[in-house]
Every structure is written in structure tokens, then in C-alpha cells.
């Protein structure tokens, strides 16, 4: 059973202020400029100009690692078998596996450069040879032929932030071992895209909607923002609502973008904000906004009468060690962690508690309404994979010129191939066996 936790936002916020918050803030602005320059140098011309920095920038609140003995929902129900006698796919272990990944740094050109760890010079490969083993059952590997067969005339969409984009690359690479997907749409900045597997008439979209709600974002390509985000807590983002009824399968997710400075609106009126010291507005805390928006998304889904399958993917933790992303934090591990070795930090914990509480409420109403809403709880299994991030290898050959050069690590997104390839196995299992 999940313990209810009432989060005392204000006291947390105050303690941050005491703890050199402004020094940290200053460091960030300096580093962001440096980062922007780096990125411009590293951008290769044949690649969609999409930066992943906006997500990294979210770590602008320093959150101390928290040990796992805290009151925190680790798995959604720790039982291996749920009360309907079904295997809980998300309670399990990473076990060694001989299987080669479905694709390599060369065979799949859907891998975006910052996630192509091997090509970028990561030389260890042990992190590739693990598979997720639920305790109550076996999880078969996705069978791309069978999956595509099941998906004739169907459409999928992964909806969310850059972790969704990370996932779609893995999904496309895996399925493209049977037939290469062809891009049929992209927006100006290659953030929302759509592909088709022609002989299956199967479409896969990634829809950029980091808040899931309507938001005006004042950021340039490198994630440097010129003003607070204007987030409308009561209006869902048209980027996905307009496509919603035509999609057969959807995977929703959100999370870290909510930590950013934002002004919150409801009915077009300002309600307050999160981190807006220059404005005379009430600090509401990002947890307030996150809960409101998630609830709004679930209400929409519940009321929709949608006949497809809707996954709610939990947000994934980062694994910065010995610092945050802006203070030399890194992720140098080469193997999965042992259970309990990593706990969620304060920020990820706040997000997770809201996600699970709101899902729990929504899933009851969804099943009453005949809407097929499923929890895709990748958080606990991701927590065990500190070895799966690009770290310095988000950049091409970062140490080629100088072995000791200091680079900003990415311990948030995932190498491809890598641990999130198992997300596809989980999706197939949920599609096939409900
Ligand atoms: C990339 O993949 C190929 C196999 O396709 C492999 O031989 C090579 O070592 C990998 N790494 C790099 C850096 O290219
Ligand atoms: C896919 O759609 C086409 C055209 O509408 C139809 O002929 C075909 O039977 C459909 N296939 C499946 C598996 O639904
Ligand atoms: C492709 O699938 C869509 C449904 O998603 C269907 O309306 C369309 O007729 C199909 N096209 C072909 C060529 O089968
Ligand atoms: C919707 O998509 C467009 C194009 O990708 C993007 O610029 C915009 O920020 C998205 N809307 C929201 C609210 O995120
Ligand atoms: C801030 O807002 C409050 C209430 O809206 C108002 O009473 C106060 O005068 C404002 N302070 C400043 C410095 O504008």
C-alpha cells in the first residue's frame, strides 16, 4: 500500500534558500552560456537541430540525494502478483542477458547524436547485456514481426518531453529491423514527428508537449529562456488533443519541465507562479501545477470514450553522482545498481507521489467508463540503471583532444541502444496480454 504523503512545499523551498540557492542560480546562468556555445560547436549539419538542454536545465534546484528508507512508493504495489492474479511487470530485477541489442550505432539512423553513446566514444558495453525480469513472470522480448503484424492500420503516439523523444528512437530502431520507417511529417524544429511503416500502414508519432497543457515557452534552441513560461493549468495542449481521437495507442508522460520558472494561469487569470522572484506573485510550487495538469489530462481521458489503449508513463529519475549537472555531477557506472542503492531525490519523489496518487484515482474512473488506461511504471526499473546514461558521451568524442577536459554530463537521457529498449518489450506485453 502506498503511504499518503503530504508534501510541505514551503519548508522545502525555504531550506533551499538557506542553502546557497542564489550561488547555485548564478552558476547556472554562467554554465548555460558555456553550454550553449558547446552545443553550437557540436551540432552536425545533417542532424535535426533539437537540443536536450531544456530538460537538463530543470535541475536548477539543487536536490540532495535521499536514501531509500524514506516514505516513498518504489514500485506501484511491491507485490509481484497483483490482486487480480496478474504479474506485476514493473516489480523485478535486471538480469544478465546474452542477447545482442536489436540495433547498433550504425544500423539505425533514427538515433539522435546525443544518445548515440557508442558513436560518441563510450567504449564499455556491459550496460547493453541486461534484460528486465519481472519477479512474477517472464517478459518476452518484443518480436518486431509480430508486433508490426498486430499494428496493421494502427497508430501510436508518444506524447511528452525529450524522454519520449528518446523512447521513440528506440521504438523505431527496434521495429525498423523488419521494415524501415519513413518520416512523413515533422514540425519546424523536429520536435513533433511522424513516421510510417509502409507495408503495415502503421504510423508512429512523437508529439512534443512537455507540459501536456498549453504553455508559452520563451526559450531558444539551447534552452536559454528569456522569460518565465506561461502555463495554462486548465487548458490541455492542442498538440495532442487535436490528434487524440485518431490515435489507437498513446503513451503520455511529463515531469521535469514543471520545475522551471513559470507563471500559472487559470481562466486566463494569473493564479500565481513557481520561482518568479522578480514578480509580485504568490509562489504556488510546481507540485501544485503538476497535480492540476495531470488531473486535467486524466479527466480528459476518462471522459473521452476512447476505444484504444492509453499508457501513462511515469517520469524517470536522473543519476547524477558527486554533484548536479551544473556542478560536476556525473554518471560513470558501468553496471546496474543494486536495489536500494539509489533512492529518488527530493524532486523526483515529489513528481512520483503525484503521479501515483492521481493515477490511482483516475484508473478507477477510467475502468468504470470502459477506457483502457494503464500505468506504464518505468520509474523503478529506470532507477536501477545509472549505467545507461550518455554522461559525457552526449558530445561526439568529448575526450579526443584533451583527456581531462571538463564536460557537462547527461545523466538524464538514455544511451541507444540501452536500457529503455526494454520499454518496448513491456509495451508489447501489455498490448498482447492486456
Ligand atoms: C558501432 O557498431 C559497430 C557494429 O555495427 C561496431 O563494430 C562498432 O564498434 C560500434 N562502435 C563505433 C564507435 O562505431
Ligand atoms: C487495413 O485497411 C485496409 C484499407 O482500409 C483494409 O483493406 C485492410 O483489410 C485493413 N487491414 C487490417 C488488418 O485491418
Ligand atoms: C491505413 O489505416 C487507416 C486507419 O488507420 C485507414 O483509414 C486507411 O484506409 C489505411 N490505408 C490503407 C492504404 O490501407
Ligand atoms: C506544440 O508543438 C510546437 C511545435 O513542435 C511547439 O513549438 C510548442 O511548444 C508545442 N506546444 C506546447 C504547449 O508545448
Ligand atoms: C504585491 O501585491 C500585493 C497584493 O496584490 C499588494 O498589496 C502589494 O502592494 C504588492 N507589492 C508591490 C511591491 O507591488
Short mmCIF file of C-alpha atoms and ligand atoms in Angstrom, two decimals:
data_model
loop_
_atom_site.label_atom_id
_atom_site.label_comp_id
_atom_site.label_asym_id
_atom_site.label_seq_id
_atom_site.Cartn_x
_atom_site.Cartn_y
_atom_site.Cartn_z
CA UNK A 1 0.00 0.00 0.00
CA UNK A 2 1.17 3.45 -0.80
CA UNK A 3 1.52 5.75 2.16
CA UNK A 4 -0.04 9.11 1.64
CA UNK A 5 2.49 11.83 1.89
CA UNK A 6 1.58 15.45 2.31
CA UNK A 7 4.38 17.46 0.90
CA UNK A 8 5.37 20.55 2.73
CA UNK A 9 6.46 22.60 -0.18
CA UNK A 10 7.05 25.82 1.68
CA UNK A 11 9.51 24.48 4.17
CA UNK A 12 11.45 22.75 1.42
CA UNK A 13 11.60 25.94 -0.53
CA UNK A 14 12.79 27.91 2.46
CA UNK A 15 15.52 25.42 3.18
CA UNK A 16 16.73 25.73 -0.38
CA UNK A 17 17.02 29.44 0.02
CA UNK A 18 19.14 28.95 3.08
CA UNK A 19 21.38 26.52 1.26
CA UNK A 20 23.16 28.83 -1.12
CA UNK A 21 20.39 28.76 -3.61
CA UNK A 22 21.45 32.00 -5.16
CA UNK A 23 25.00 30.87 -5.62
CA UNK A 24 23.69 27.89 -7.48
CA UNK A 25 21.46 30.08 -9.60
CA UNK A 26 24.42 32.18 -10.57
CA UNK A 27 26.48 29.16 -11.54
CA UNK A 28 23.68 28.02 -13.76
CA UNK A 29 23.46 31.19 -15.75
CA UNK A 30 27.19 31.11 -16.35
CA UNK A 31 27.16 27.48 -17.27
CA UNK A 32 24.21 27.80 -19.57
CA UNK A 33 26.07 30.26 -21.70
CA UNK A 34 29.02 27.92 -21.88
CA UNK A 35 26.73 25.08 -22.70
CA UNK A 36 25.05 26.98 -25.48
CA UNK A 37 28.39 27.63 -27.09
CA UNK A 38 29.39 24.00 -26.80
CA UNK A 39 26.22 22.84 -28.42
CA UNK A 40 26.60 25.12 -31.37
CA UNK A 41 30.03 23.69 -31.97
CA UNK A 42 28.86 20.16 -31.71
CA UNK A 43 25.88 20.35 -33.94
CA UNK A 44 26.30 18.36 -37.08
CA UNK A 45 24.56 19.76 -40.10
CA UNK A 46 22.77 16.60 -41.20
CA UNK A 47 21.01 16.30 -37.88
CA UNK A 48 17.74 17.75 -36.72
CA UNK A 49 18.61 20.74 -34.61
CA UNK A 50 16.98 19.66 -31.39
CA UNK A 51 18.65 20.34 -28.12
CA UNK A 52 18.10 18.36 -24.99
CA UNK A 53 19.24 21.11 -22.74
CA UNK A 54 15.82 22.29 -21.66
CA UNK A 55 15.44 19.17 -19.60
CA UNK A 56 18.85 19.34 -18.10
CA UNK A 57 18.25 22.92 -17.23
CA UNK A 58 15.50 21.78 -14.93
CA UNK A 59 17.96 20.62 -12.40
CA UNK A 60 18.17 24.25 -11.39
CA UNK A 61 17.10 23.32 -7.92
CA UNK A 62 19.73 21.52 -6.02
CA UNK A 63 18.20 18.45 -4.52
CA UNK A 64 20.21 16.29 -2.17
CA UNK A 65 20.04 12.56 -2.82
CA UNK A 66 17.61 10.94 -0.45
CA UNK A 67 18.11 7.47 0.92
CA UNK A 68 15.58 4.89 0.01
CA UNK A 69 14.37 4.25 3.53
CA UNK A 70 12.12 7.28 3.20
CA UNK A 71 8.39 7.00 2.80
CA UNK A 72 8.34 6.63 -0.89
CA UNK A 73 6.49 4.46 -3.31
CA UNK A 74 9.21 2.43 -5.03
CA UNK A 75 7.17 0.11 -7.16
CA UNK A 76 3.50 0.64 -7.72
CA UNK A 77 2.47 -2.06 -5.31
CA UNK A 78 5.60 -4.01 -4.47
CA UNK A 79 3.85 -7.32 -4.95
CA UNK A 80 4.99 -9.48 -7.88
CA UNK A 81 1.43 -10.56 -8.49
CA UNK A 82 -1.37 -8.02 -8.25
CA UNK A 83 -4.74 -8.66 -6.62
CA UNK A 84 -6.27 -9.80 -9.90
CA UNK A 85 -3.68 -12.55 -10.06
CA UNK A 86 -1.76 -10.82 -12.82
CA UNK A 87 2.01 -10.47 -12.92
CA UNK A 88 3.24 -7.03 -11.96
CA UNK A 89 5.59 -6.30 -14.85
CA UNK A 90 7.28 -3.46 -13.03
CA UNK A 91 8.48 -5.30 -9.95
CA UNK A 92 11.56 -7.21 -10.96
CA UNK A 93 15.29 -7.29 -11.48
CA UNK A 94 17.80 -6.65 -14.21
CA UNK A 95 19.44 -9.95 -15.03
CA UNK A 96 22.41 -10.62 -17.33
CA UNK A 97 21.48 -11.45 -20.90
CA UNK A 98 23.41 -12.68 -23.92
CA UNK A 99 21.02 -11.12 -26.40
CA UNK A 100 22.52 -8.61 -28.76
CA UNK A 101 20.62 -5.32 -28.98
CA UNK A 102 18.26 -5.13 -31.93
CA UNK A 103 20.28 -2.35 -33.49
CA UNK A 104 23.68 -0.74 -33.30
CA UNK A 105 25.15 2.72 -33.54
CA UNK A 106 25.46 2.16 -37.29
CA UNK A 107 22.48 0.10 -38.26
CA UNK A 108 19.85 2.56 -37.10
CA UNK A 109 19.85 6.14 -38.23
CA UNK A 110 16.97 7.19 -36.01
CA UNK A 111 19.36 7.55 -33.10
CA UNK A 112 19.95 11.22 -32.42
CA UNK A 113 23.56 12.17 -31.85
CA UNK A 114 23.34 12.99 -28.12
CA UNK A 115 22.06 9.47 -27.42
CA UNK A 116 24.41 7.62 -29.74
CA UNK A 117 26.85 6.82 -26.97
CA UNK A 118 28.91 4.28 -28.87
CA UNK A 119 29.45 6.52 -31.83
CA UNK A 120 30.32 9.33 -29.48
CA UNK A 121 33.07 7.26 -27.92
CA UNK A 122 31.63 5.35 -24.98
CA UNK A 123 33.71 2.18 -25.14
CA UNK A 124 32.29 -0.05 -22.39
CA UNK A 125 29.44 -2.29 -23.49
CA UNK A 126 28.43 -4.24 -20.38
CA UNK A 127 25.41 -1.96 -19.92
CA UNK A 128 23.88 -3.45 -23.07
CA UNK A 129 23.64 -7.01 -21.78
CA UNK A 130 20.84 -6.94 -19.27
CA UNK A 131 17.18 -7.71 -19.50
CA UNK A 132 14.30 -6.85 -17.25
CA UNK A 133 12.88 -9.85 -15.41
CA UNK A 134 9.59 -9.31 -13.58
CA UNK A 135 9.51 -11.42 -10.42
CA UNK A 136 6.09 -12.92 -11.11
CA UNK A 137 6.58 -13.92 -14.76
CA UNK A 138 8.89 -13.82 -17.75
CA UNK A 139 8.94 -10.83 -20.03
CA UNK A 140 9.46 -11.99 -23.62
CA UNK A 141 11.50 -9.81 -25.89
CA UNK A 142 9.46 -7.78 -28.33
CA UNK A 143 9.03 -9.67 -31.59
CA UNK A 144 9.17 -6.92 -34.22
CA UNK A 145 7.49 -9.03 -36.91
CA UNK A 146 4.62 -10.00 -34.69
CA UNK A 147 4.28 -6.52 -33.29
CA UNK A 148 4.07 -4.92 -36.72
CA UNK A 149 1.56 -7.54 -37.77
CA UNK A 150 -0.64 -6.63 -34.82
CA UNK A 151 -0.30 -2.96 -35.69
CA UNK A 152 -1.62 -3.04 -39.25
CA UNK A 153 -3.63 0.14 -39.91
CA UNK A 154 -2.93 1.36 -36.39
CA UNK A 155 -1.31 4.45 -34.97
CA UNK A 156 0.78 5.11 -31.90
CA UNK A 157 1.91 8.32 -30.32
CA UNK A 158 4.41 9.01 -27.60
CA UNK A 159 3.44 12.30 -26.04
CA UNK A 160 5.66 14.30 -23.72
CA UNK A 161 9.16 15.73 -23.40
CA UNK A 162 12.61 14.69 -24.56
CA UNK A 163 12.41 11.36 -22.75
CA UNK A 164 9.51 10.50 -25.04
CA UNK A 165 11.69 11.50 -27.94
CA UNK A 166 14.43 9.29 -26.54
CA UNK A 167 11.95 6.43 -26.40
CA UNK A 168 10.58 6.88 -29.91
CA UNK A 169 14.07 6.46 -31.31
CA UNK A 170 14.39 3.12 -29.55
CA UNK A 171 10.94 2.07 -30.73
CA UNK A 172 11.67 2.99 -34.36
CA UNK A 173 15.10 1.37 -34.33
CA UNK A 174 13.69 -1.89 -32.98
CA UNK A 175 10.81 -2.09 -35.46
CA UNK A 176 12.94 -0.93 -38.35
CA UNK A 177 14.79 -4.23 -38.20
CA UNK A 178 11.78 -5.55 -40.12
CA UNK A 179 10.91 -2.59 -42.30
CA UNK A 180 12.43 0.83 -42.27
CA UNK A 181 10.13 3.55 -41.05
CA UNK A 182 9.73 6.56 -43.31
CA UNK A 183 9.27 10.04 -41.96
CA UNK A 184 6.06 11.62 -43.19
CA UNK A 185 5.90 14.73 -41.03
CA UNK A 186 7.98 16.95 -38.84
CA UNK A 187 7.36 20.37 -37.40
CA UNK A 188 9.74 23.27 -37.90
CA UNK A 189 12.07 22.24 -35.11
CA UNK A 190 11.79 18.48 -35.49
CA UNK A 191 10.14 18.23 -32.11
CA UNK A 192 6.90 16.59 -33.21
CA UNK A 193 7.39 13.98 -35.92
CA UNK A 194 5.56 11.16 -37.55
CA UNK A 195 6.75 8.05 -39.37
CA UNK A 196 5.04 5.27 -41.26
CA UNK A 197 5.88 1.62 -41.73
CA UNK A 198 4.55 1.49 -45.27
CA UNK A 199 3.69 -2.16 -45.77
CA UNK A 200 1.87 -2.22 -42.45
CA UNK A 201 0.17 1.15 -42.78
CA UNK A 202 1.36 1.65 -39.23
CA UNK A 203 2.14 5.17 -38.03
CA UNK A 204 4.25 6.21 -35.08
CA UNK A 205 4.30 9.78 -33.82
CA UNK A 206 6.21 11.62 -31.21
CA UNK A 207 4.31 14.66 -30.03
CA UNK A 208 6.19 17.41 -28.31
CA UNK A 209 4.15 18.51 -25.33
CA UNK A 210 6.43 18.83 -22.32
CA UNK A 211 3.65 20.12 -20.05
CA UNK A 212 0.73 18.31 -21.71
CA UNK A 213 -1.06 21.61 -21.06
CA UNK A 214 -0.98 24.81 -23.05
CA UNK A 215 2.18 26.76 -22.46
CA UNK A 216 4.03 29.67 -23.95
CA UNK A 217 7.70 28.87 -23.69
CA UNK A 218 10.26 31.59 -24.21
CA UNK A 219 13.35 29.55 -24.84
CA UNK A 220 15.80 29.45 -27.66
CA UNK A 221 17.17 26.28 -29.23
CA UNK A 222 19.66 25.88 -26.44
CA UNK A 223 17.17 26.08 -23.65
CA UNK A 224 18.12 29.55 -22.55
CA UNK A 225 14.94 31.29 -21.54
CA UNK A 226 14.18 34.96 -21.83
CA UNK A 227 11.10 34.95 -19.63
CA UNK A 228 9.01 32.75 -17.38
CA UNK A 229 6.89 30.09 -19.02
CA UNK A 230 3.21 30.95 -19.13
CA UNK A 231 1.42 27.77 -18.24
CA UNK A 232 -2.35 27.38 -18.51
CA UNK A 233 -3.31 24.79 -15.93
CA UNK A 234 -6.86 24.42 -17.22
CA UNK A 235 -6.17 24.13 -20.96
CA UNK A 236 -4.71 21.00 -22.47
CA UNK A 237 -2.16 21.27 -25.22
CA UNK A 238 -3.71 21.16 -28.69
CA UNK A 239 -0.55 19.48 -29.92
CA UNK A 240 -2.03 16.23 -28.67
CA UNK A 241 -5.74 16.87 -28.11
CA UNK A 242 -6.26 17.56 -31.82
CA UNK A 243 -4.88 14.15 -32.72
CA UNK A 244 -6.26 12.27 -29.75
CA UNK A 245 -9.34 10.66 -31.28
CA UNK A 246 -7.44 9.35 -34.31
CA UNK A 247 -4.78 7.56 -32.31
CA UNK A 248 -5.07 3.91 -31.31
CA UNK A 249 -2.30 3.81 -28.72
CA UNK A 250 -0.86 6.62 -26.70
CA UNK A 251 1.90 6.88 -24.13
CA UNK A 252 1.65 10.05 -22.05
CA UNK A 253 4.34 11.39 -19.84
CA UNK A 254 5.53 14.61 -18.29
CA UNK A 255 7.61 15.70 -15.35
CA UNK A 256 10.73 17.77 -15.07
CA UNK A 257 9.61 20.75 -17.13
CA UNK A 258 7.32 21.64 -14.28
CA UNK A 259 10.28 22.61 -12.16
CA UNK A 260 11.05 25.57 -14.38
CA UNK A 261 10.15 29.15 -13.59
CA UNK A 262 6.56 29.61 -14.67
CA UNK A 263 3.54 31.81 -14.25
CA UNK A 264 0.38 29.82 -13.71
CA UNK A 265 -2.91 30.74 -15.35
CA UNK A 266 -6.44 29.52 -14.94
CA UNK A 267 -9.29 31.01 -16.96
CA UNK A 268 -6.65 33.29 -18.43
CA UNK A 269 -6.14 34.84 -15.00
CA UNK A 270 -2.86 34.67 -13.17
CA UNK A 271 -3.09 32.35 -10.19
CA UNK A 272 0.48 32.64 -9.03
CA UNK A 273 3.80 31.27 -10.10
CA UNK A 274 6.70 29.00 -9.43
CA UNK A 275 10.06 30.63 -8.86
CA UNK A 276 9.43 34.16 -10.09
CA UNK A 277 11.32 36.32 -7.56
CA UNK A 278 11.11 39.43 -9.74
CA UNK A 279 7.34 39.38 -9.78
CA UNK A 280 4.92 40.13 -7.02
CA UNK A 281 3.08 36.83 -7.30
CA UNK A 282 2.22 34.05 -4.93
CA UNK A 283 4.60 31.13 -5.03
CA UNK A 284 2.39 28.10 -5.56
CA UNK A 285 5.06 25.45 -6.02
CA UNK A 286 5.45 23.28 -9.09
CA UNK A 287 3.78 20.38 -7.30
CA UNK A 288 0.55 22.39 -7.30
CA UNK A 289 0.71 22.85 -11.06
CA UNK A 290 1.81 19.30 -11.76
CA UNK A 291 -1.09 17.80 -9.88
CA UNK A 292 -3.62 20.12 -11.56
CA UNK A 293 -2.39 19.33 -15.04
CA UNK A 294 -2.07 15.57 -14.54
CA UNK A 295 -5.58 15.53 -13.14
CA UNK A 296 -6.85 17.53 -16.11
CA UNK A 297 -5.22 15.07 -18.51
CA UNK A 298 -6.78 12.12 -16.73
CA UNK A 299 -10.21 13.79 -16.65
CA UNK A 300 -9.97 14.32 -20.39
CA UNK A 301 -9.02 10.69 -20.97
CA UNK A 302 -11.73 9.37 -18.66
CA UNK A 303 -14.42 11.44 -20.37
CA UNK A 304 -13.22 10.60 -23.86
CA UNK A 305 -14.81 7.22 -24.55
CA UNK A 306 -11.62 6.35 -26.34
CA UNK A 307 -11.52 2.76 -27.53
CA UNK A 308 -7.77 2.45 -27.84
CA UNK A 309 -5.14 1.80 -25.23
CA UNK A 310 -3.71 4.61 -23.21
CA UNK A 311 -0.50 4.29 -21.24
CA UNK A 312 0.51 6.70 -18.56
CA UNK A 313 4.27 6.51 -18.30
CA UNK A 314 5.77 7.58 -15.00
CA UNK A 315 8.66 10.04 -15.09
CA UNK A 316 12.19 8.71 -14.95
CA UNK A 317 14.89 9.62 -12.44
CA UNK A 318 18.31 11.03 -13.23
CA UNK A 319 21.52 9.63 -11.80
CA UNK A 320 23.91 12.48 -11.22
CA UNK A 321 26.51 11.49 -8.64
CA UNK A 322 29.05 13.68 -6.89
CA UNK A 323 27.19 16.83 -7.88
CA UNK A 324 24.35 18.07 -10.01
CA UNK A 325 24.58 18.53 -13.73
CA UNK A 326 25.90 22.05 -13.26
CA UNK A 327 28.34 21.23 -10.51
CA UNK A 328 30.38 18.41 -11.95
CA UNK A 329 27.86 15.64 -11.35
CA UNK A 330 28.49 12.54 -13.43
CA UNK A 331 27.27 9.00 -14.06
CA UNK A 332 30.28 6.78 -14.57
CA UNK A 333 28.82 3.46 -13.60
CA UNK A 334 29.13 0.56 -15.96
CA UNK A 335 26.65 -1.82 -14.34
CA UNK A 336 23.10 -1.63 -12.97
CA UNK A 337 22.69 -0.62 -9.35
CA UNK A 338 21.59 -2.93 -6.59
CA UNK A 339 18.13 -2.46 -5.23
CA UNK A 340 18.11 0.27 -2.61
CA UNK A 341 21.43 1.70 -3.73
CA UNK A 342 19.72 4.66 -5.33
CA UNK A 343 16.76 6.47 -3.90
CA UNK A 344 14.78 9.10 -5.71
CA UNK A 345 15.94 12.58 -4.94
CA UNK A 346 13.55 15.09 -3.45
CA UNK A 347 12.40 16.44 -6.77
CA UNK A 348 11.73 13.07 -8.38
CA UNK A 349 9.96 11.96 -5.26
CA UNK A 350 7.52 14.86 -5.41
CA UNK A 351 6.74 14.10 -9.04
CA UNK A 352 6.30 10.41 -8.36
CA UNK A 353 3.96 10.78 -5.42
CA UNK A 354 1.68 13.00 -7.51
CA UNK A 355 1.81 10.66 -10.49
CA UNK A 356 0.85 7.59 -8.49
CA UNK A 357 -1.82 9.28 -6.41
CA UNK A 358 -3.50 10.81 -9.44
CA UNK A 359 -3.24 7.64 -11.50
CA UNK A 360 -4.77 5.58 -8.74
CA UNK A 361 -7.81 7.84 -8.61
CA UNK A 362 -8.09 8.06 -12.39
CA UNK A 363 -7.79 4.35 -13.09
CA UNK A 364 -10.89 3.58 -11.05
CA UNK A 365 -12.98 6.08 -13.02
CA UNK A 366 -11.45 5.01 -16.32
CA UNK A 367 -12.43 1.39 -15.85
CA UNK A 368 -15.95 2.43 -14.84
CA UNK A 369 -16.12 4.31 -18.14
CA UNK A 370 -14.62 1.49 -20.17
CA UNK A 371 -11.46 3.45 -21.01
CA UNK A 372 -8.35 1.31 -21.21
CA UNK A 373 -5.90 3.35 -19.12
CA UNK A 374 -2.74 1.63 -17.98
CA UNK A 375 0.13 2.57 -15.75
CA UNK A 376 3.43 2.20 -17.56
CA UNK A 377 5.58 2.41 -14.50
CA UNK A 378 9.12 2.58 -15.79
CA UNK A 379 10.37 4.65 -12.87
CA UNK A 380 11.52 1.85 -10.52
CA UNK A 381 13.28 -0.12 -13.23
CA UNK A 382 14.95 3.04 -14.52
CA UNK A 383 16.18 3.90 -11.06
CA UNK A 384 18.31 0.75 -11.17
CA UNK A 385 20.11 1.82 -14.35
CA UNK A 386 22.63 4.53 -13.51
CA UNK A 387 24.85 2.87 -16.11
CA UNK A 388 22.53 3.65 -19.01
CA UNK A 389 23.09 7.38 -19.48
CA UNK A 390 25.33 9.13 -22.00
CA UNK A 391 27.27 11.07 -19.36
CA UNK A 392 29.99 12.94 -21.29
CA UNK A 393 29.19 10.96 -24.46
CA UNK A 394 26.29 13.21 -25.31
CA UNK A 395 29.01 15.00 -27.25
CA UNK A 396 30.94 13.48 -30.12
CA UNK A 397 34.29 12.13 -28.94
CA UNK A 398 34.47 14.53 -25.99
CA UNK A 399 37.94 13.46 -24.93
CA UNK A 400 39.56 13.26 -28.34
CA UNK A 401 41.60 16.43 -27.96
CA UNK A 402 42.05 16.58 -24.20
CA UNK A 403 41.62 13.60 -21.91
CA UNK A 404 40.97 15.79 -18.89
CA UNK A 405 38.52 18.22 -20.42
CA UNK A 406 35.52 19.04 -18.23
CA UNK A 407 32.20 18.46 -19.95
CA UNK A 408 28.67 18.67 -18.68
CA UNK A 409 27.27 15.19 -18.29
CA UNK A 410 23.87 13.96 -19.34
CA UNK A 411 22.73 11.57 -16.64
CA UNK A 412 19.08 12.01 -17.52
CA UNK A 413 18.54 10.78 -21.06
CA UNK A 414 19.42 7.24 -22.14
CA UNK A 415 22.01 5.73 -24.43
CA UNK A 416 20.72 3.95 -27.51
CA UNK A 417 20.88 1.04 -27.68
CA UNK A 418 20.36 0.88 -23.94
CA UNK A 419 18.07 0.11 -21.04
CA UNK A 420 14.99 1.83 -22.46
CA UNK A 421 14.85 -0.71 -25.26
CA UNK A 422 13.17 -2.88 -22.64
CA UNK A 423 10.28 -0.39 -22.56
CA UNK A 424 9.26 -1.77 -25.95
CA UNK A 425 9.18 -5.31 -24.57
CA UNK A 426 6.91 -4.08 -21.79
CA UNK A 427 4.61 -2.28 -24.22
CA UNK A 428 4.27 -5.36 -26.41
CA UNK A 429 3.49 -7.50 -23.38
CA UNK A 430 0.81 -5.06 -22.28
CA UNK A 431 -0.69 -4.90 -25.77
CA UNK A 432 -0.75 -8.67 -26.18
CA UNK A 433 -1.82 -9.69 -22.70
CA UNK A 434 -3.80 -6.64 -21.69
C1 LIG B 1 29.33 0.67 -33.82
O1 LIG B 1 28.72 -0.51 -34.27
C2 LIG B 1 29.55 -1.40 -34.95
C3 LIG B 1 28.73 -2.59 -35.34
O2 LIG B 1 27.76 -2.20 -36.25
C4 LIG B 1 30.71 -1.82 -34.09
O3 LIG B 1 31.60 -2.66 -34.81
C5 LIG B 1 31.46 -0.60 -33.61
O4 LIG B 1 32.45 -0.97 -32.73
C6 LIG B 1 30.47 0.33 -32.92
N1 LIG B 1 31.13 1.47 -32.36
C7 LIG B 1 31.58 2.52 -33.04
C8 LIG B 1 32.27 3.56 -32.23
O5 LIG B 1 31.40 2.69 -34.22
C1 LIG B 2 -6.33 -2.13 -43.34
O1 LIG B 2 -7.07 -1.19 -44.07
C2 LIG B 2 -7.30 -1.58 -45.40
C3 LIG B 2 -7.96 -0.43 -46.14
O2 LIG B 2 -8.97 0.16 -45.36
C4 LIG B 2 -8.15 -2.85 -45.41
O3 LIG B 2 -8.36 -3.29 -46.72
C5 LIG B 2 -7.43 -3.92 -44.62
O4 LIG B 2 -8.24 -5.07 -44.51
C6 LIG B 2 -7.07 -3.43 -43.23
N1 LIG B 2 -6.27 -4.43 -42.58
C7 LIG B 2 -6.46 -4.78 -41.31
C8 LIG B 2 -5.57 -5.84 -40.76
O5 LIG B 2 -7.31 -4.24 -40.61
C1 LIG B 3 -4.45 2.88 -43.22
O1 LIG B 3 -5.08 2.85 -41.96
C2 LIG B 3 -6.10 3.79 -41.82
C3 LIG B 3 -6.63 3.65 -40.41
O2 LIG B 3 -5.61 3.96 -39.51
C4 LIG B 3 -7.19 3.54 -42.83
O3 LIG B 3 -8.18 4.53 -42.70
C5 LIG B 3 -6.62 3.58 -44.22
O4 LIG B 3 -7.61 3.21 -45.17
C6 LIG B 3 -5.47 2.59 -44.34
N1 LIG B 3 -4.85 2.73 -45.64
C7 LIG B 3 -4.51 1.69 -46.37
C8 LIG B 3 -3.88 2.02 -47.67
O5 LIG B 3 -4.70 0.54 -46.02
C1 LIG B 4 3.43 22.33 -29.66
O1 LIG B 4 4.29 22.00 -30.70
C2 LIG B 4 5.01 23.07 -31.23
C3 LIG B 4 5.76 22.57 -32.42
O2 LIG B 4 6.51 21.43 -32.10
C4 LIG B 4 5.93 23.63 -30.16
O3 LIG B 4 6.66 24.71 -30.64
C5 LIG B 4 5.08 24.07 -28.99
O4 LIG B 4 5.93 24.49 -27.94
C6 LIG B 4 4.21 22.93 -28.51
N1 LIG B 4 3.29 23.41 -27.51
C7 LIG B 4 3.49 23.27 -26.21
C8 LIG B 4 2.44 23.83 -25.33
O5 LIG B 4 4.44 22.69 -25.73
C1 LIG B 5 2.14 42.98 -4.17
O1 LIG B 5 0.81 42.55 -4.29
C2 LIG B 5 0.01 42.81 -3.14
C3 LIG B 5 -1.34 42.15 -3.31
O2 LIG B 5 -1.69 42.06 -4.66
C4 LIG B 5 -0.07 44.32 -2.93
O3 LIG B 5 -0.84 44.59 -1.77
C5 LIG B 5 1.32 44.88 -2.76
O4 LIG B 5 1.28 46.28 -2.68
C6 LIG B 5 2.20 44.49 -3.95
N1 LIG B 5 3.59 44.88 -3.72
C7 LIG B 5 4.31 45.51 -4.63
C8 LIG B 5 5.70 45.84 -4.22
O5 LIG B 5 3.88 45.80 -5.73
#
